[in-house]
XYZ file of C-alpha atoms in Angstrom:
390
model
C 0.000 0.000 0.000
C 1.336 3.440 -0.905
C 0.113 7.021 -1.183
C -0.099 8.868 -4.467
C -0.840 12.526 -5.238
C -3.495 13.020 -7.878
C -4.302 16.460 -9.337
C -7.753 17.834 -8.609
C -9.964 19.110 -11.397
C -10.238 22.376 -9.492
C -8.766 23.767 -6.280
C -10.491 22.549 -3.128
C -12.063 25.395 -1.151
C -12.265 23.117 1.877
C -8.530 22.543 1.810
C -7.878 26.199 0.992
C -9.244 27.237 4.373
C -8.553 23.998 6.205
C -4.817 23.744 5.575
C -3.935 26.760 7.802
C -5.659 25.000 10.702
C -3.807 21.807 9.804
C -0.505 23.728 9.696
C -1.082 25.120 13.200
C -1.961 21.639 14.494
C 1.183 20.126 12.952
C 3.248 22.945 14.458
C 1.875 22.138 17.904
C 2.626 18.425 17.526
C 6.126 19.111 16.222
C 6.720 21.535 19.082
C 5.794 18.899 21.667
C 8.223 16.450 20.090
C 11.096 18.923 19.698
C 10.856 20.350 23.215
C 10.623 16.854 24.680
C 13.788 15.853 22.836
C 15.494 18.989 24.160
C 14.765 17.911 27.724
C 11.805 20.189 28.444
C 8.242 19.233 29.274
C 6.751 19.364 25.779
C 3.130 19.532 26.877
C 3.864 22.262 29.423
C 5.742 24.263 26.793
C 2.829 24.091 24.371
C 0.441 25.053 27.144
C 2.504 28.127 28.022
C 2.876 29.189 24.369
C -0.584 28.523 22.939
C -3.042 28.168 25.830
C -1.878 30.354 28.716
C -2.049 33.673 26.793
C -5.657 32.960 25.822
C -6.720 31.560 29.190
C -5.399 34.565 31.124
C -7.769 37.538 30.649
C -5.025 39.964 31.676
C -2.861 38.857 28.722
C -5.494 39.690 26.121
C -4.347 43.294 26.078
C -0.855 42.075 25.148
C -2.317 39.947 22.358
C -4.080 42.924 20.798
C -0.999 45.133 21.096
C 1.211 42.466 19.477
C -1.341 41.664 16.771
C -1.935 45.270 15.663
C 1.396 45.845 13.825
C 1.339 42.324 12.371
C -2.148 42.843 10.949
C -1.348 46.322 9.611
C 1.824 45.222 7.813
C 0.293 41.965 6.532
C -2.655 43.834 4.998
C -0.281 45.904 2.868
C 1.754 42.864 1.895
C -1.376 40.903 0.937
C -2.368 43.591 -1.560
C 0.971 43.202 -3.315
C 1.031 39.417 -3.107
C -2.382 39.249 -4.807
C -0.834 41.133 -7.732
C 2.303 38.935 -7.722
C 4.378 41.840 -6.424
C 6.619 40.381 -3.728
C 7.602 42.956 -1.142
C 9.889 41.102 1.285
C 11.322 44.270 2.816
C 8.430 45.372 5.017
C 10.741 45.187 8.025
C 12.897 47.955 6.548
C 9.857 50.061 5.692
C 8.580 49.502 9.236
C 11.880 50.793 10.661
C 12.157 53.786 8.327
C 8.558 54.773 9.038
C 9.315 54.746 12.749
C 12.495 56.769 12.197
C 10.668 59.363 10.117
C 8.018 59.807 12.793
C 10.687 59.916 15.488
C 12.454 62.691 13.592
C 9.303 64.797 13.873
C 9.032 63.900 17.573
C 12.594 65.024 18.289
C 12.116 68.226 16.298
C 8.994 69.075 18.325
C 10.160 67.647 21.642
C 9.776 70.927 23.548
C 6.491 71.890 21.842
C 2.885 71.223 22.725
C -0.192 70.737 20.581
C -2.616 68.177 19.269
C -1.080 68.494 15.808
C 2.220 66.849 16.796
C 1.027 63.205 16.852
C -0.795 63.460 13.479
C 2.369 65.011 12.015
C 4.400 62.076 13.345
C 1.931 59.587 11.866
C 2.004 61.357 8.490
C 5.815 61.317 8.523
C 5.826 57.608 9.379
C 3.502 56.771 6.500
C 5.573 58.900 4.121
C 8.836 57.330 5.301
C 7.655 53.772 4.695
C 6.130 54.786 1.376
C 9.355 56.403 0.107
C 11.441 53.422 1.227
C 9.146 51.135 -0.770
C 9.349 53.497 -3.753
C 12.995 52.479 -4.301
C 12.259 48.851 -5.289
C 9.165 50.073 -7.179
C 11.315 52.387 -9.304
C 13.979 49.741 -9.903
C 11.308 47.198 -10.847
C 9.433 49.397 -13.310
C 12.470 51.199 -14.770
C 15.131 48.473 -14.924
C 13.080 45.310 -14.254
C 15.128 44.574 -11.115
C 13.628 41.839 -8.941
C 11.711 43.511 -6.121
C 12.355 40.569 -3.787
C 16.095 41.249 -3.730
C 15.958 45.037 -3.605
C 13.317 45.256 -0.880
C 15.092 42.631 1.213
C 18.533 44.270 0.913
C 17.084 47.665 1.807
C 15.975 46.150 5.113
C 19.584 45.799 6.216
C 20.279 49.360 5.140
C 17.400 50.507 7.351
C 18.743 48.502 10.304
C 22.180 50.093 9.958
C 20.580 53.532 9.678
C 18.736 52.816 12.932
C 21.960 51.822 14.689
C 23.777 54.904 13.416
C 21.116 57.346 14.579
C 20.730 55.701 17.987
C 24.481 55.742 18.644
C 25.075 59.132 17.060
C 22.949 62.184 16.274
C 19.758 61.060 18.024
C 21.246 59.689 21.236
C 19.602 61.071 24.361
C 22.045 63.586 25.897
C 20.613 62.764 29.315
C 20.497 59.013 28.778
C 23.824 58.156 30.459
C 25.331 57.072 27.148
C 22.684 54.464 26.310
C 21.950 54.239 22.549
C 18.386 55.508 22.567
C 16.422 58.676 21.917
C 14.621 60.873 24.392
C 11.340 59.594 25.738
C 8.413 61.003 23.778
C 6.270 63.620 25.475
C 2.581 63.166 26.238
C 1.753 65.003 22.990
C 3.814 62.454 21.026
C 2.481 59.164 22.387
C -0.587 57.231 21.307
C -3.566 57.480 23.633
C -4.999 54.309 25.112
C -8.504 53.401 24.017
C -9.247 51.284 27.100
C -8.326 52.927 30.355
C -6.062 50.884 32.603
C -4.751 48.707 29.750
C -2.014 48.819 27.134
C -4.490 48.843 24.228
C -3.566 51.956 22.261
C -5.118 53.702 19.274
C -3.209 51.533 16.815
C -5.298 48.469 17.715
C -8.704 49.712 16.463
C -6.952 51.336 13.482
C -5.586 47.901 12.462
C -9.065 46.347 12.559
C -10.526 49.304 10.673
C -7.867 48.925 7.972
C -8.753 45.246 7.600
C -12.364 46.136 6.836
C -11.300 48.944 4.486
C -8.900 46.701 2.534
C -11.566 44.004 2.252
C -14.012 46.505 0.762
C -11.409 47.896 -1.651
C -10.278 44.482 -2.883
C -13.754 43.029 -3.285
C -15.917 46.010 -4.239
C -13.817 48.466 -6.259
C -12.235 48.628 -9.688
C -8.823 49.094 -8.097
C -9.197 45.855 -6.202
C -10.348 44.103 -9.357
C -7.288 45.440 -11.175
C -4.950 44.094 -8.497
C -6.544 40.650 -8.640
C -6.597 40.469 -12.444
C -2.962 41.544 -12.793
C -1.995 38.816 -10.354
C -4.132 36.047 -11.822
C -4.040 36.792 -15.562
C -1.452 39.387 -16.684
C -2.338 39.013 -20.363
C -6.027 39.537 -19.674
C -5.103 42.574 -17.579
C -3.170 44.089 -20.504
C -6.083 43.353 -22.809
C -8.402 45.078 -20.343
C -6.206 48.161 -20.230
C -4.798 47.630 -16.737
C -1.211 48.841 -16.330
C 1.206 46.334 -14.816
C 3.651 49.130 -13.957
C 0.936 51.146 -12.293
C -0.039 48.108 -10.249
C 3.566 47.623 -9.110
C 3.731 51.232 -7.944
C 0.320 51.045 -6.293
C 0.936 47.851 -4.360
C 4.487 48.596 -3.260
C 3.674 52.117 -2.117
C 0.593 50.885 -0.270
C 2.474 48.116 1.514
C 5.265 50.558 2.392
C 2.776 53.061 3.769
C 1.097 50.391 5.902
C 4.457 49.209 7.242
C 5.503 52.786 8.018
C 2.207 53.358 9.827
C 2.790 50.249 11.946
C 6.314 51.464 12.692
C 5.359 54.869 14.019
C 2.457 53.356 15.973
C 4.923 51.037 17.712
C 7.399 53.832 18.367
C 4.715 56.154 19.760
C 2.866 53.346 21.517
C 4.624 50.511 23.364
C 8.198 51.860 22.930
C 7.547 55.618 23.408
C 11.061 56.204 22.047
C 13.465 54.676 19.536
C 16.060 52.093 20.546
C 18.309 49.657 18.651
C 15.948 46.877 19.808
C 13.116 48.349 17.762
C 13.709 45.858 14.948
C 11.695 42.888 16.241
C 11.105 41.180 12.859
C 7.445 42.195 12.647
C 7.951 42.836 8.931
C 9.095 39.275 8.309
C 6.516 37.698 10.620
C 3.804 39.616 8.759
C 4.633 37.530 5.667
C 3.588 34.428 7.610
C 0.464 36.259 8.780
C -0.468 37.168 5.200
C -0.168 33.602 3.913
C -1.706 32.003 6.998
C -4.680 34.325 6.467
C -4.903 33.308 2.792
C -4.286 36.933 1.698
C -7.823 37.725 2.846
C -8.150 40.750 5.165
C -10.442 38.988 7.633
C -8.260 35.891 7.582
C -5.242 38.101 8.257
C -6.914 39.387 11.429
C -7.272 35.816 12.722
C -3.742 34.903 11.635
C -2.378 38.020 13.309
C -3.963 36.952 16.584
C -2.455 33.454 16.212
C 1.041 34.853 15.702
C 0.507 37.301 18.561
C -0.249 34.290 20.765
C 3.132 32.826 19.793
C 4.888 36.059 20.791
C 3.136 36.418 24.150
C 3.290 32.679 24.814
C 6.994 32.637 24.018
C 7.529 35.204 26.760
C 5.481 33.045 29.140
C 7.521 29.960 28.312
C 10.800 31.800 28.893
C 9.668 32.843 32.349
C 7.921 29.635 33.432
C 10.086 26.947 31.840
C 13.328 28.659 30.891
C 12.800 28.103 27.157
C 15.233 30.040 24.954
C 14.094 33.218 23.225
C 14.589 31.502 19.858
C 11.634 29.222 20.611
C 9.214 31.873 19.339
C 11.044 32.192 16.039
C 11.237 28.425 15.719
C 7.484 28.105 16.111
C 6.825 30.789 13.534
C 9.243 29.189 11.069
C 7.659 25.759 11.560
C 4.226 27.243 11.009
C 5.288 28.670 7.649
C 7.024 25.413 6.709
C 3.982 23.273 7.464
C 1.670 25.741 5.738
C 3.717 25.556 2.536
C 3.914 21.769 2.837
C 0.193 21.116 3.282
C -0.757 23.689 0.654
C -0.199 20.975 -1.937
C -3.503 19.452 -0.769
C -5.356 22.423 -2.237
C -4.658 21.272 -5.806
C -3.815 17.619 -5.193
C -5.511 14.835 -3.264
C -3.913 11.884 -1.511
C -5.053 8.516 -2.824
C -4.228 5.159 -1.264
C -2.967 2.728 -3.912
C -3.050 -0.984 -3.087
C -0.656 -2.936 -5.349
C -1.791 -6.237 -6.836
C -1.017 -9.433 -4.916
C 2.086 -10.735 -6.670
C 1.612 -14.204 -5.172
C -1.419 -14.846 -7.377
C -0.876 -16.255 -10.874
C -0.650 -13.755 -13.679
C -3.827 -15.185 -15.233
C -5.732 -14.555 -12.008
C -4.425 -11.001 -11.642
C -4.947 -10.182 -15.323
C -7.966 -12.109 -16.761
C -7.457 -10.547 -20.180
C -4.197 -12.533 -20.523
C -6.032 -15.828 -19.970
C -8.744 -14.830 -22.414
C -6.203 -13.898 -25.046
C -4.350 -17.192 -24.545
C -7.540 -19.212 -24.875
C -8.471 -17.234 -27.954
C -5.106 -17.952 -29.542
C -5.558 -21.670 -28.956
C -9.106 -21.839 -30.361
C -8.577 -19.624 -33.368
C -6.837 -21.013 -36.483
C -5.382 -19.398 -39.558
C -6.301 -20.433 -43.187
C -2.934 -22.160 -43.479
C -3.747 -24.352 -40.482
C -7.083 -25.334 -42.031
C -5.332 -26.273 -45.333
C -2.867 -28.515 -43.530
C -5.697 -30.241 -41.667
C -7.520 -30.976 -44.968
C -4.370 -32.414 -46.615
C -3.642 -34.664 -43.659
C -7.215 -35.938 -43.859
């Protein structure tokens, strides 16, 4: 008995939405096995990572705060991915957006006014947008692969962050630590639920998910993005510009990443530090694919990945698990998702080989029938010989 993959006549919608759940389940099982082999209590580790953050009502505020930037960045990436525009550098756009907003904060540090925070947010959006414009220009002007350019620009952004924190933007009253001044009350995001950490960026992320869903499913622009991604030739025939779509999707994803960056800087961090790069831009890629590039699915996927972040912190404290455990779980989740995605277009069929111990005539009746036919049938020459012998 063996398994064989057979192509489906059309993609299975059941598997399309069922494989992300299967990927999460396989990640949990693999995590139990790996942590047990490492000498930890596998079941306790899984409980701390995936169950404890949900079971503890106090930790829900942390889940929303962690999920907000992941959802915001993943929404922008999903728009590009639907058009086959692969922005892998959202982490760099996230950092540059935060730096641009921080620049406004430092320039207005001794000022007051309700206009300061909106100016920071606008600068953050513009910073991420301009950083994404570089691969967009190289793609449309010189046909340079946007995967490489956007990814390499991430490391440029990280080095720019380190330079500013250790040089021009270092807090003069920070005892030499590489960080900026703390933002003032006019430069930090307000909390939307008193007594919690849930800041303004959380409802904005959920609002953006609804807005992106409406744009992609109900507008001509959304139709253009989907057609360019699914059928480029049909898009050209319909008058849709592939170059315009590249610019649109890359700038949008950069703007979303920059918005998430400044929200993090003005929210949980309330300043800029070298530790600001927490790989949200890369994790958002997993969120986008786990959510099937659908805005509402991205919200659910963002919450799942937020659970892994908060649960990873729990496991470090309770069980002494290494910090890399969170990254390992996220990597396994992407690996299993890509692996089980084959079930969307293929089905597994169990093939039982024939019993070789049986005679060939029993396994293949047509052979016996052909042999009997050859013995009963006679050619004209055979009939002539029979008449002469008679």
